[in-house]
Amino acid sequence: MVELLLVSLLAAGLYALPPSAYAIVLALGIATGMPHGATDLITERGGVSRPALIYYALGIALLGGLWMMAPSWALAAFLVLSMVHFGSEDAAEESDGLLFVHESLVRGALVVLAPSIFHEAEVLRLFELLAGASWSGATWTMVLNTAQTVWIFLAFTLFGHYAVRSTQWRRVAFVFTQILVLVLVFRLLHPLTAFVAYFVGGHSLHSGRKIWPVLKKYRLLVLTATSFTFLLAAFVFWVTVDEALDDRLVRSAFISLSLFAVPHALWRTYDVLRSRLKVQ
């Protein structure tokens, strides 16, 4: 309930912002939502995990190289892994097995797909900025239409799936209220501000609440690790000198986010799937 209220409040506050503020809001929003991922590097004793540090360093280096050599593939990898990560993390704790997979697909695809459905021109411009090439064309239209049809089918059948599995209709109604609010947020807001509202108020808060004792106990270590995001974003900003200021800010924020988010998504998704699907 807290996440639902915060997403709604953030969306209401961001709705009236002028386009000139989008890039700064995106950068600040991503920085605000990053600390929950920094706990991957902390051991049970409060130190820095060397294996985790090596894993992140290799992941950042490999993805950074992919952004330089094949940015379209880097962007595609980021979108797919974000969909899986967001969906699996945000799925209701009561769901398991096939219901968990079903809900994860609906929630994850919504975050990645809704901006393209409601604001296609803005998303295509953003993807062109990040990938260095246009994604528009017959293939894009076919993929988007197919994905939209599949998502609608999955969303409607999820209601039936929940109705069969859950004996509490209040719980079923709450899950679909969450989904409906996100649909409205992505419909009414610009893609960048809608993502900030979801990422900060929904995903990061939801994840942060589950690990709040760790965040509180090791806050200095978490903030130190999070600050590295700013350094990496500053480096990306520095090397993109030929672009307009807003474009440089957006590109820096997204690429720096992806460099940490992809290793984090792989790490957390493995843990979540192993736990929720009872994989040994």
PDB file of C-alpha atoms in Angstrom:
ATOM      1  CA  MET A   1       0.000   0.000   0.000  1.00  0.00           C
ATOM      2  CA  VAL A   2       2.842   2.413   0.839  1.00  0.00           C
ATOM      3  CA  GLU A   3       4.449   1.859  -2.566  1.00  0.00           C
ATOM      4  CA  LEU A   4       1.118   2.446  -4.315  1.00  0.00           C
ATOM      5  CA  LEU A   5       0.579   5.748  -2.498  1.00  0.00           C
ATOM      6  CA  LEU A   6       4.140   6.954  -3.103  1.00  0.00           C
ATOM      7  CA  VAL A   7       4.005   6.141  -6.828  1.00  0.00           C
ATOM      8  CA  SER A   8       0.717   8.067  -7.057  1.00  0.00           C
ATOM      9  CA  LEU A   9       2.113  11.069  -5.153  1.00  0.00           C
ATOM     10  CA  LEU A  10       5.317  11.148  -7.203  1.00  0.00           C
ATOM     11  CA  ALA A  11       3.334  10.898 -10.423  1.00  0.00           C
ATOM     12  CA  ALA A  12       1.104  13.793  -9.353  1.00  0.00           C
ATOM     13  CA  GLY A  13       4.138  15.905  -8.464  1.00  0.00           C
ATOM     14  CA  LEU A  14       6.015  15.112 -11.666  1.00  0.00           C
ATOM     15  CA  TYR A  15       3.028  15.581 -13.968  1.00  0.00           C
ATOM     16  CA  ALA A  16       3.280  19.378 -14.085  1.00  0.00           C
ATOM     17  CA  LEU A  17       7.032  19.559 -14.666  1.00  0.00           C
ATOM     18  CA  PRO A  18       8.229  21.222 -17.891  1.00  0.00           C
ATOM     19  CA  PRO A  19      10.155  19.115 -20.426  1.00  0.00           C
ATOM     20  CA  SER A  20      13.356  20.998 -19.562  1.00  0.00           C
ATOM     21  CA  ALA A  21      13.323  19.334 -16.124  1.00  0.00           C
ATOM     22  CA  TYR A  22      12.954  15.717 -17.327  1.00  0.00           C
ATOM     23  CA  ALA A  23      16.659  14.970 -17.670  1.00  0.00           C
ATOM     24  CA  ILE A  24      17.554  16.278 -14.210  1.00  0.00           C
ATOM     25  CA  VAL A  25      14.614  14.485 -12.598  1.00  0.00           C
ATOM     26  CA  LEU A  26      15.706  11.258 -14.294  1.00  0.00           C
ATOM     27  CA  ALA A  27      19.270  11.587 -13.025  1.00  0.00           C
ATOM     28  CA  LEU A  28      18.200  12.440  -9.468  1.00  0.00           C
ATOM     29  CA  GLY A  29      15.500   9.778  -9.458  1.00  0.00           C
ATOM     30  CA  ILE A  30      17.869   7.024 -10.529  1.00  0.00           C
ATOM     31  CA  ALA A  31      20.420   8.105  -7.923  1.00  0.00           C
ATOM     32  CA  THR A  32      17.714   7.980  -5.255  1.00  0.00           C
ATOM     33  CA  GLY A  33      16.700   4.476  -6.246  1.00  0.00           C
ATOM     34  CA  MET A  34      20.189   2.989  -6.488  1.00  0.00           C
ATOM     35  CA  PRO A  35      21.100   2.340  -2.810  1.00  0.00           C
ATOM     36  CA  HIS A  36      19.006  -0.842  -2.524  1.00  0.00           C
ATOM     37  CA  GLY A  37      21.296  -2.496  -5.083  1.00  0.00           C
ATOM     38  CA  ALA A  38      24.467  -1.556  -3.213  1.00  0.00           C
ATOM     39  CA  THR A  39      23.694  -4.173  -0.558  1.00  0.00           C
ATOM     40  CA  ASP A  40      24.823  -6.862  -3.038  1.00  0.00           C
ATOM     41  CA  LEU A  41      28.390  -5.917  -2.125  1.00  0.00           C
ATOM     42  CA  ILE A  42      27.960  -6.230   1.649  1.00  0.00           C
ATOM     43  CA  THR A  43      28.821  -9.418   3.538  1.00  0.00           C
ATOM     44  CA  GLU A  44      26.956 -10.655   6.610  1.00  0.00           C
ATOM     45  CA  ARG A  45      29.731  -9.194   8.761  1.00  0.00           C
ATOM     46  CA  GLY A  46      29.402  -5.766   7.187  1.00  0.00           C
ATOM     47  CA  GLY A  47      32.476  -5.892   4.975  1.00  0.00           C
ATOM     48  CA  VAL A  48      32.804  -5.673   1.215  1.00  0.00           C
ATOM     49  CA  SER A  49      32.398  -9.007  -0.539  1.00  0.00           C
ATOM     50  CA  ARG A  50      35.405  -9.563  -2.791  1.00  0.00           C
ATOM     51  CA  PRO A  51      33.620 -12.062  -5.102  1.00  0.00           C
ATOM     52  CA  ALA A  52      30.695  -9.640  -5.475  1.00  0.00           C
ATOM     53  CA  LEU A  53      33.092  -6.769  -6.192  1.00  0.00           C
ATOM     54  CA  ILE A  54      34.867  -8.814  -8.886  1.00  0.00           C
ATOM     55  CA  TYR A  55      31.514  -9.880 -10.343  1.00  0.00           C
ATOM     56  CA  TYR A  56      30.311  -6.279 -10.579  1.00  0.00           C
ATOM     57  CA  ALA A  57      33.625  -5.066 -11.997  1.00  0.00           C
ATOM     58  CA  LEU A  58      33.548  -7.696 -14.743  1.00  0.00           C
ATOM     59  CA  GLY A  59      29.880  -7.045 -15.449  1.00  0.00           C
ATOM     60  CA  ILE A  60      30.398  -3.282 -15.715  1.00  0.00           C
ATOM     61  CA  ALA A  61      33.440  -3.757 -17.950  1.00  0.00           C
ATOM     62  CA  LEU A  62      31.669  -6.204 -20.293  1.00  0.00           C
ATOM     63  CA  LEU A  63      28.509  -4.137 -20.569  1.00  0.00           C
ATOM     64  CA  GLY A  64      30.523  -0.942 -20.968  1.00  0.00           C
ATOM     65  CA  GLY A  65      32.349  -2.544 -23.879  1.00  0.00           C
ATOM     66  CA  LEU A  66      29.019  -3.601 -25.375  1.00  0.00           C
ATOM     67  CA  TRP A  67      27.698  -0.042 -25.114  1.00  0.00           C
ATOM     68  CA  MET A  68      30.749   1.175 -27.045  1.00  0.00           C
ATOM     69  CA  MET A  69      30.785  -1.531 -29.758  1.00  0.00           C
ATOM     70  CA  ALA A  70      27.126  -2.535 -30.117  1.00  0.00           C
ATOM     71  CA  PRO A  71      24.874  -0.071 -28.255  1.00  0.00           C
ATOM     72  CA  SER A  72      21.671  -1.517 -29.720  1.00  0.00           C
ATOM     73  CA  TRP A  73      22.480  -4.916 -28.222  1.00  0.00           C
ATOM     74  CA  ALA A  74      23.385  -3.289 -24.896  1.00  0.00           C
ATOM     75  CA  LEU A  75      20.055  -1.473 -24.861  1.00  0.00           C
ATOM     76  CA  ALA A  76      18.154  -4.653 -25.767  1.00  0.00           C
ATOM     77  CA  ALA A  77      19.906  -6.606 -22.998  1.00  0.00           C
ATOM     78  CA  PHE A  78      19.102  -3.851 -20.510  1.00  0.00           C
ATOM     79  CA  LEU A  79      15.396  -3.829 -21.464  1.00  0.00           C
ATOM     80  CA  VAL A  80      14.969  -7.623 -21.329  1.00  0.00           C
ATOM     81  CA  LEU A  81      16.791  -8.036 -18.019  1.00  0.00           C
ATOM     82  CA  SER A  82      14.929  -5.052 -16.549  1.00  0.00           C
ATOM     83  CA  MET A  83      11.619  -6.657 -17.483  1.00  0.00           C
ATOM     84  CA  VAL A  84      12.582  -9.949 -15.802  1.00  0.00           C
ATOM     85  CA  HIS A  85      14.041  -8.230 -12.736  1.00  0.00           C
ATOM     86  CA  PHE A  86      11.231  -5.739 -12.151  1.00  0.00           C
ATOM     87  CA  GLY A  87       8.574  -8.385 -12.663  1.00  0.00           C
ATOM     88  CA  SER A  88      10.099 -11.027 -10.402  1.00  0.00           C
ATOM     89  CA  GLU A  89      10.899  -8.543  -7.612  1.00  0.00           C
ATOM     90  CA  ASP A  90       7.496  -6.806  -7.674  1.00  0.00           C
ATOM     91  CA  ALA A  91       5.331  -9.934  -7.836  1.00  0.00           C
ATOM     92  CA  ALA A  92       3.200 -10.419  -4.732  1.00  0.00           C
ATOM     93  CA  GLU A  93       4.862 -12.462  -2.010  1.00  0.00           C
ATOM     94  CA  GLU A  94       1.862 -14.796  -1.885  1.00  0.00           C
ATOM     95  CA  SER A  95       2.267 -15.943  -5.487  1.00  0.00           C
ATOM     96  CA  ASP A  96       4.396 -18.963  -6.294  1.00  0.00           C
ATOM     97  CA  GLY A  97       4.964 -21.476  -9.058  1.00  0.00           C
ATOM     98  CA  LEU A  98       3.135 -20.722 -12.300  1.00  0.00           C
ATOM     99  CA  LEU A  99       1.217 -17.837 -10.730  1.00  0.00           C
ATOM    100  CA  PHE A 100       4.516 -16.173  -9.809  1.00  0.00           C
ATOM    101  CA  VAL A 101       5.824 -16.593 -13.376  1.00  0.00           C
ATOM    102  CA  HIS A 102       2.537 -15.276 -14.795  1.00  0.00           C
ATOM    103  CA  GLU A 103       2.463 -12.207 -12.530  1.00  0.00           C
ATOM    104  CA  SER A 104       6.162 -11.509 -13.106  1.00  0.00           C
ATOM    105  CA  LEU A 105       5.638 -11.415 -16.871  1.00  0.00           C
ATOM    106  CA  VAL A 106       2.676  -9.048 -16.576  1.00  0.00           C
ATOM    107  CA  ARG A 107       4.377  -6.653 -14.156  1.00  0.00           C
ATOM    108  CA  GLY A 108       7.775  -6.655 -15.858  1.00  0.00           C
ATOM    109  CA  ALA A 109       6.424  -6.269 -19.376  1.00  0.00           C
ATOM    110  CA  LEU A 110       4.188  -3.405 -18.250  1.00  0.00           C
ATOM    111  CA  VAL A 111       7.154  -1.276 -17.132  1.00  0.00           C
ATOM    112  CA  VAL A 112       9.088  -1.861 -20.348  1.00  0.00           C
ATOM    113  CA  LEU A 113       6.191  -1.996 -22.810  1.00  0.00           C
ATOM    114  CA  ALA A 114       3.722   0.676 -21.631  1.00  0.00           C
ATOM    115  CA  PRO A 115       5.936   3.696 -22.493  1.00  0.00           C
ATOM    116  CA  SER A 116       6.317   2.409 -26.062  1.00  0.00           C
ATOM    117  CA  ILE A 117       2.560   1.908 -26.436  1.00  0.00           C
ATOM    118  CA  PHE A 118       1.475   5.270 -25.020  1.00  0.00           C
ATOM    119  CA  HIS A 119       4.406   7.457 -26.105  1.00  0.00           C
ATOM    120  CA  GLU A 120       5.918   5.706 -29.091  1.00  0.00           C
ATOM    121  CA  ALA A 121       7.552   8.770 -30.687  1.00  0.00           C
ATOM    122  CA  GLU A 122       9.293   9.810 -27.449  1.00  0.00           C
ATOM    123  CA  VAL A 123      10.507   6.263 -26.762  1.00  0.00           C
ATOM    124  CA  LEU A 124      11.868   5.849 -30.290  1.00  0.00           C
ATOM    125  CA  ARG A 125      13.771   9.109 -29.937  1.00  0.00           C
ATOM    126  CA  LEU A 126      15.167   7.942 -26.593  1.00  0.00           C
ATOM    127  CA  PHE A 127      16.214   4.587 -28.054  1.00  0.00           C
ATOM    128  CA  GLU A 128      17.856   6.332 -31.000  1.00  0.00           C
ATOM    129  CA  LEU A 129      19.773   8.556 -28.569  1.00  0.00           C
ATOM    130  CA  LEU A 130      20.968   5.525 -26.566  1.00  0.00           C
ATOM    131  CA  ALA A 131      21.566   3.102 -29.421  1.00  0.00           C
ATOM    132  CA  GLY A 132      22.932   5.570 -31.947  1.00  0.00           C
ATOM    133  CA  ALA A 133      20.534   4.236 -34.594  1.00  0.00           C
ATOM    134  CA  SER A 134      16.821   4.402 -35.306  1.00  0.00           C
ATOM    135  CA  TRP A 135      14.672   1.487 -34.112  1.00  0.00           C
ATOM    136  CA  SER A 136      11.592   2.574 -36.073  1.00  0.00           C
ATOM    137  CA  GLY A 137      10.379   0.516 -38.990  1.00  0.00           C
ATOM    138  CA  ALA A 138       8.317  -2.533 -39.905  1.00  0.00           C
ATOM    139  CA  THR A 139      10.128  -4.828 -37.468  1.00  0.00           C
ATOM    140  CA  TRP A 140       9.570  -2.443 -34.559  1.00  0.00           C
ATOM    141  CA  THR A 141       5.857  -2.102 -35.403  1.00  0.00           C
ATOM    142  CA  MET A 142       5.411  -5.868 -35.650  1.00  0.00           C
ATOM    143  CA  VAL A 143       7.229  -6.556 -32.370  1.00  0.00           C
ATOM    144  CA  LEU A 144       5.354  -3.799 -30.529  1.00  0.00           C
ATOM    145  CA  ASN A 145       1.926  -4.937 -31.773  1.00  0.00           C
ATOM    146  CA  THR A 146       2.669  -8.567 -30.956  1.00  0.00           C
ATOM    147  CA  ALA A 147       3.980  -7.713 -27.497  1.00  0.00           C
ATOM    148  CA  GLN A 148       0.940  -5.537 -26.801  1.00  0.00           C
ATOM    149  CA  THR A 149      -1.445  -8.347 -27.770  1.00  0.00           C
ATOM    150  CA  VAL A 150       0.441 -10.882 -25.657  1.00  0.00           C
ATOM    151  CA  TRP A 151       0.504  -8.541 -22.653  1.00  0.00           C
ATOM    152  CA  ILE A 152      -3.248  -7.880 -22.825  1.00  0.00           C
ATOM    153  CA  PHE A 153      -3.887 -11.624 -22.963  1.00  0.00           C
ATOM    154  CA  LEU A 154      -1.577 -12.281 -20.018  1.00  0.00           C
ATOM    155  CA  ALA A 155      -3.100  -9.441 -17.967  1.00  0.00           C
ATOM    156  CA  PHE A 156      -6.665 -10.667 -18.429  1.00  0.00           C
ATOM    157  CA  THR A 157      -5.797 -14.292 -17.764  1.00  0.00           C
ATOM    158  CA  LEU A 158      -3.819 -13.249 -14.662  1.00  0.00           C
ATOM    159  CA  PHE A 159      -7.075 -12.063 -13.112  1.00  0.00           C
ATOM    160  CA  GLY A 160      -8.581 -15.513 -13.611  1.00  0.00           C
ATOM    161  CA  HIS A 161      -5.393 -17.180 -12.409  1.00  0.00           C
ATOM    162  CA  TYR A 162      -5.480 -15.134  -9.202  1.00  0.00           C
ATOM    163  CA  ALA A 163      -9.206 -15.718  -8.746  1.00  0.00           C
ATOM    164  CA  VAL A 164      -8.652 -19.482  -8.847  1.00  0.00           C
ATOM    165  CA  ARG A 165      -5.618 -19.464  -6.551  1.00  0.00           C
ATOM    166  CA  SER A 166      -6.584 -16.818  -3.974  1.00  0.00           C
ATOM    167  CA  THR A 167      -9.477 -17.063  -1.519  1.00  0.00           C
ATOM    168  CA  GLN A 168      -9.208 -13.381  -0.595  1.00  0.00           C
ATOM    169  CA  TRP A 169     -10.780 -11.115  -3.192  1.00  0.00           C
ATOM    170  CA  ARG A 170      -9.341  -8.096  -1.408  1.00  0.00           C
ATOM    171  CA  ARG A 171      -5.867  -9.385  -2.291  1.00  0.00           C
ATOM    172  CA  VAL A 172      -6.858  -9.936  -5.923  1.00  0.00           C
ATOM    173  CA  ALA A 173      -8.305  -6.420  -6.136  1.00  0.00           C
ATOM    174  CA  PHE A 174      -5.172  -4.902  -4.598  1.00  0.00           C
ATOM    175  CA  VAL A 175      -2.841  -6.589  -7.113  1.00  0.00           C
ATOM    176  CA  PHE A 176      -4.873  -5.298 -10.029  1.00  0.00           C
ATOM    177  CA  THR A 177      -5.170  -1.838  -8.507  1.00  0.00           C
ATOM    178  CA  GLN A 178      -1.367  -1.713  -8.458  1.00  0.00           C
ATOM    179  CA  ILE A 179      -1.227  -2.706 -12.120  1.00  0.00           C
ATOM    180  CA  LEU A 180      -3.951  -0.222 -13.086  1.00  0.00           C
ATOM    181  CA  VAL A 181      -2.182   2.652 -11.294  1.00  0.00           C
ATOM    182  CA  LEU A 182       1.038   1.892 -13.176  1.00  0.00           C
ATOM    183  CA  VAL A 183      -0.856   1.816 -16.476  1.00  0.00           C
ATOM    184  CA  LEU A 184      -2.288   5.265 -15.684  1.00  0.00           C
ATOM    185  CA  VAL A 185       1.112   6.610 -14.620  1.00  0.00           C
ATOM    186  CA  PHE A 186       2.754   5.487 -17.858  1.00  0.00           C
ATOM    187  CA  ARG A 187      -0.216   6.753 -19.857  1.00  0.00           C
ATOM    188  CA  LEU A 188      -0.325  10.253 -18.351  1.00  0.00           C
ATOM    189  CA  LEU A 189       3.342  11.044 -17.745  1.00  0.00           C
ATOM    190  CA  HIS A 190       6.281  11.442 -20.082  1.00  0.00           C
ATOM    191  CA  PRO A 191       8.226   8.130 -20.253  1.00  0.00           C
ATOM    192  CA  LEU A 192      11.200   9.508 -18.296  1.00  0.00           C
ATOM    193  CA  THR A 193       9.178  10.928 -15.404  1.00  0.00           C
ATOM    194  CA  ALA A 194       6.881   7.890 -15.345  1.00  0.00           C
ATOM    195  CA  PHE A 195       9.918   5.645 -14.989  1.00  0.00           C
ATOM    196  CA  VAL A 196      11.233   7.771 -12.107  1.00  0.00           C
ATOM    197  CA  ALA A 197       7.858   7.560 -10.316  1.00  0.00           C
ATOM    198  CA  TYR A 198       7.854   3.774 -10.679  1.00  0.00           C
ATOM    199  CA  PHE A 199      11.562   3.185 -10.012  1.00  0.00           C
ATOM    200  CA  VAL A 200      11.723   5.329  -6.864  1.00  0.00           C
ATOM    201  CA  GLY A 201       8.222   4.926  -5.427  1.00  0.00           C
ATOM    202  CA  GLY A 202       7.546   1.379  -6.530  1.00  0.00           C
ATOM    203  CA  HIS A 203      10.479  -0.887  -7.255  1.00  0.00           C
ATOM    204  CA  SER A 204      13.190   0.665  -5.081  1.00  0.00           C
ATOM    205  CA  LEU A 205      10.917   1.240  -2.080  1.00  0.00           C
ATOM    206  CA  HIS A 206       9.489  -2.274  -2.369  1.00  0.00           C
ATOM    207  CA  SER A 207      12.992  -3.767  -2.483  1.00  0.00           C
ATOM    208  CA  GLY A 208      14.380  -1.378   0.125  1.00  0.00           C
ATOM    209  CA  ARG A 209      11.707  -2.205   2.686  1.00  0.00           C
ATOM    210  CA  LYS A 210      12.673  -5.864   2.550  1.00  0.00           C
ATOM    211  CA  ILE A 211      16.318  -5.087   3.307  1.00  0.00           C
ATOM    212  CA  TRP A 212      15.826  -1.977   5.453  1.00  0.00           C
ATOM    213  CA  PRO A 213      17.799  -3.337   8.466  1.00  0.00           C
ATOM    214  CA  VAL A 214      20.823  -3.858   6.206  1.00  0.00           C
ATOM    215  CA  LEU A 215      20.466  -0.414   4.598  1.00  0.00           C
ATOM    216  CA  LYS A 216      20.207   1.241   8.007  1.00  0.00           C
ATOM    217  CA  LYS A 217      23.012  -0.695   9.678  1.00  0.00           C
ATOM    218  CA  TYR A 218      25.516  -0.236   6.849  1.00  0.00           C
ATOM    219  CA  ARG A 219      24.306   3.103   5.511  1.00  0.00           C
ATOM    220  CA  LEU A 220      27.783   4.618   5.156  1.00  0.00           C
ATOM    221  CA  LEU A 221      29.002   1.668   3.115  1.00  0.00           C
ATOM    222  CA  VAL A 222      25.818   1.741   1.021  1.00  0.00           C
ATOM    223  CA  LEU A 223      26.168   5.475   0.347  1.00  0.00           C
ATOM    224  CA  THR A 224      29.832   5.042  -0.545  1.00  0.00           C
ATOM    225  CA  ALA A 225      28.995   2.310  -3.044  1.00  0.00           C
ATOM    226  CA  THR A 226      26.105   4.361  -4.420  1.00  0.00           C
ATOM    227  CA  SER A 227      28.338   7.397  -4.918  1.00  0.00           C
ATOM    228  CA  PHE A 228      30.305   5.419  -7.482  1.00  0.00           C
ATOM    229  CA  THR A 229      27.226   5.687  -9.691  1.00  0.00           C
ATOM    230  CA  PHE A 230      27.720   9.455  -9.800  1.00  0.00           C
ATOM    231  CA  LEU A 231      31.367   9.052 -10.769  1.00  0.00           C
ATOM    232  CA  LEU A 232      30.496   6.673 -13.583  1.00  0.00           C
ATOM    233  CA  ALA A 233      27.679   8.923 -14.774  1.00  0.00           C
ATOM    234  CA  ALA A 234      30.074  11.890 -14.726  1.00  0.00           C
ATOM    235  CA  PHE A 235      32.528   9.930 -16.886  1.00  0.00           C
ATOM    236  CA  VAL A 236      29.821   9.046 -19.432  1.00  0.00           C
ATOM    237  CA  PHE A 237      28.702  12.691 -19.403  1.00  0.00           C
ATOM    238  CA  TRP A 238      32.269  13.835 -20.014  1.00  0.00           C
ATOM    239  CA  VAL A 239      32.847  11.571 -23.033  1.00  0.00           C
ATOM    240  CA  THR A 240      29.569  12.599 -24.773  1.00  0.00           C
ATOM    241  CA  VAL A 241      30.686  16.166 -25.456  1.00  0.00           C
ATOM    242  CA  ASP A 242      29.078  16.465 -28.895  1.00  0.00           C
ATOM    243  CA  GLU A 243      25.472  16.136 -27.706  1.00  0.00           C
ATOM    244  CA  ALA A 244      22.997  18.668 -26.336  1.00  0.00           C
ATOM    245  CA  LEU A 245      22.992  19.083 -22.556  1.00  0.00           C
ATOM    246  CA  ASP A 246      19.652  17.352 -21.950  1.00  0.00           C
ATOM    247  CA  ASP A 247      20.623  14.475 -24.224  1.00  0.00           C
ATOM    248  CA  ARG A 248      23.944  14.082 -22.415  1.00  0.00           C
ATOM    249  CA  LEU A 249      22.184  13.976 -19.041  1.00  0.00           C
ATOM    250  CA  VAL A 250      19.663  11.381 -20.195  1.00  0.00           C
ATOM    251  CA  ARG A 251      22.300   9.241 -21.882  1.00  0.00           C
ATOM    252  CA  SER A 252      24.620   9.447 -18.861  1.00  0.00           C
ATOM    253  CA  ALA A 253      21.838   8.534 -16.433  1.00  0.00           C
ATOM    254  CA  PHE A 254      20.584   5.563 -18.441  1.00  0.00           C
ATOM    255  CA  ILE A 255      23.960   4.092 -19.311  1.00  0.00           C
ATOM    256  CA  SER A 256      25.313   4.443 -15.778  1.00  0.00           C
ATOM    257  CA  LEU A 257      22.096   2.894 -14.453  1.00  0.00           C
ATOM    258  CA  SER A 258      22.392  -0.036 -16.843  1.00  0.00           C
ATOM    259  CA  LEU A 259      26.026  -0.713 -15.922  1.00  0.00           C
ATOM    260  CA  PHE A 260      24.946  -1.404 -12.339  1.00  0.00           C
ATOM    261  CA  ALA A 261      21.400  -2.584 -13.005  1.00  0.00           C
ATOM    262  CA  VAL A 262      22.286  -5.462 -15.341  1.00  0.00           C
ATOM    263  CA  PRO A 263      24.674  -7.220 -12.907  1.00  0.00           C
ATOM    264  CA  HIS A 264      22.221  -6.480 -10.086  1.00  0.00           C
ATOM    265  CA  ALA A 265      19.296  -7.843 -12.109  1.00  0.00           C
ATOM    266  CA  LEU A 266      21.140 -11.064 -12.916  1.00  0.00           C
ATOM    267  CA  TRP A 267      22.189 -11.481  -9.271  1.00  0.00           C
ATOM    268  CA  ARG A 268      18.805 -10.757  -7.728  1.00  0.00           C
ATOM    269  CA  THR A 269      16.738 -12.562 -10.361  1.00  0.00           C
ATOM    270  CA  TYR A 270      18.723 -15.743  -9.797  1.00  0.00           C
ATOM    271  CA  ASP A 271      18.116 -15.507  -6.037  1.00  0.00           C
ATOM    272  CA  VAL A 272      14.425 -14.680  -6.433  1.00  0.00           C
ATOM    273  CA  LEU A 273      13.722 -17.426  -8.968  1.00  0.00           C
ATOM    274  CA  ARG A 274      15.572 -19.985  -6.900  1.00  0.00           C
ATOM    275  CA  SER A 275      13.557 -19.000  -3.833  1.00  0.00           C
ATOM    276  CA  ARG A 276      10.123 -18.502  -5.374  1.00  0.00           C
ATOM    277  CA  LEU A 277      10.245 -21.484  -7.715  1.00  0.00           C
ATOM    278  CA  LYS A 278      11.883 -23.712  -5.087  1.00  0.00           C
ATOM    279  CA  VAL A 279      14.874 -24.438  -7.310  1.00  0.00           C
ATOM    280  CA  GLN A 280      17.692 -26.164  -5.467  1.00  0.00           C
TER     281      GLN A 280
END
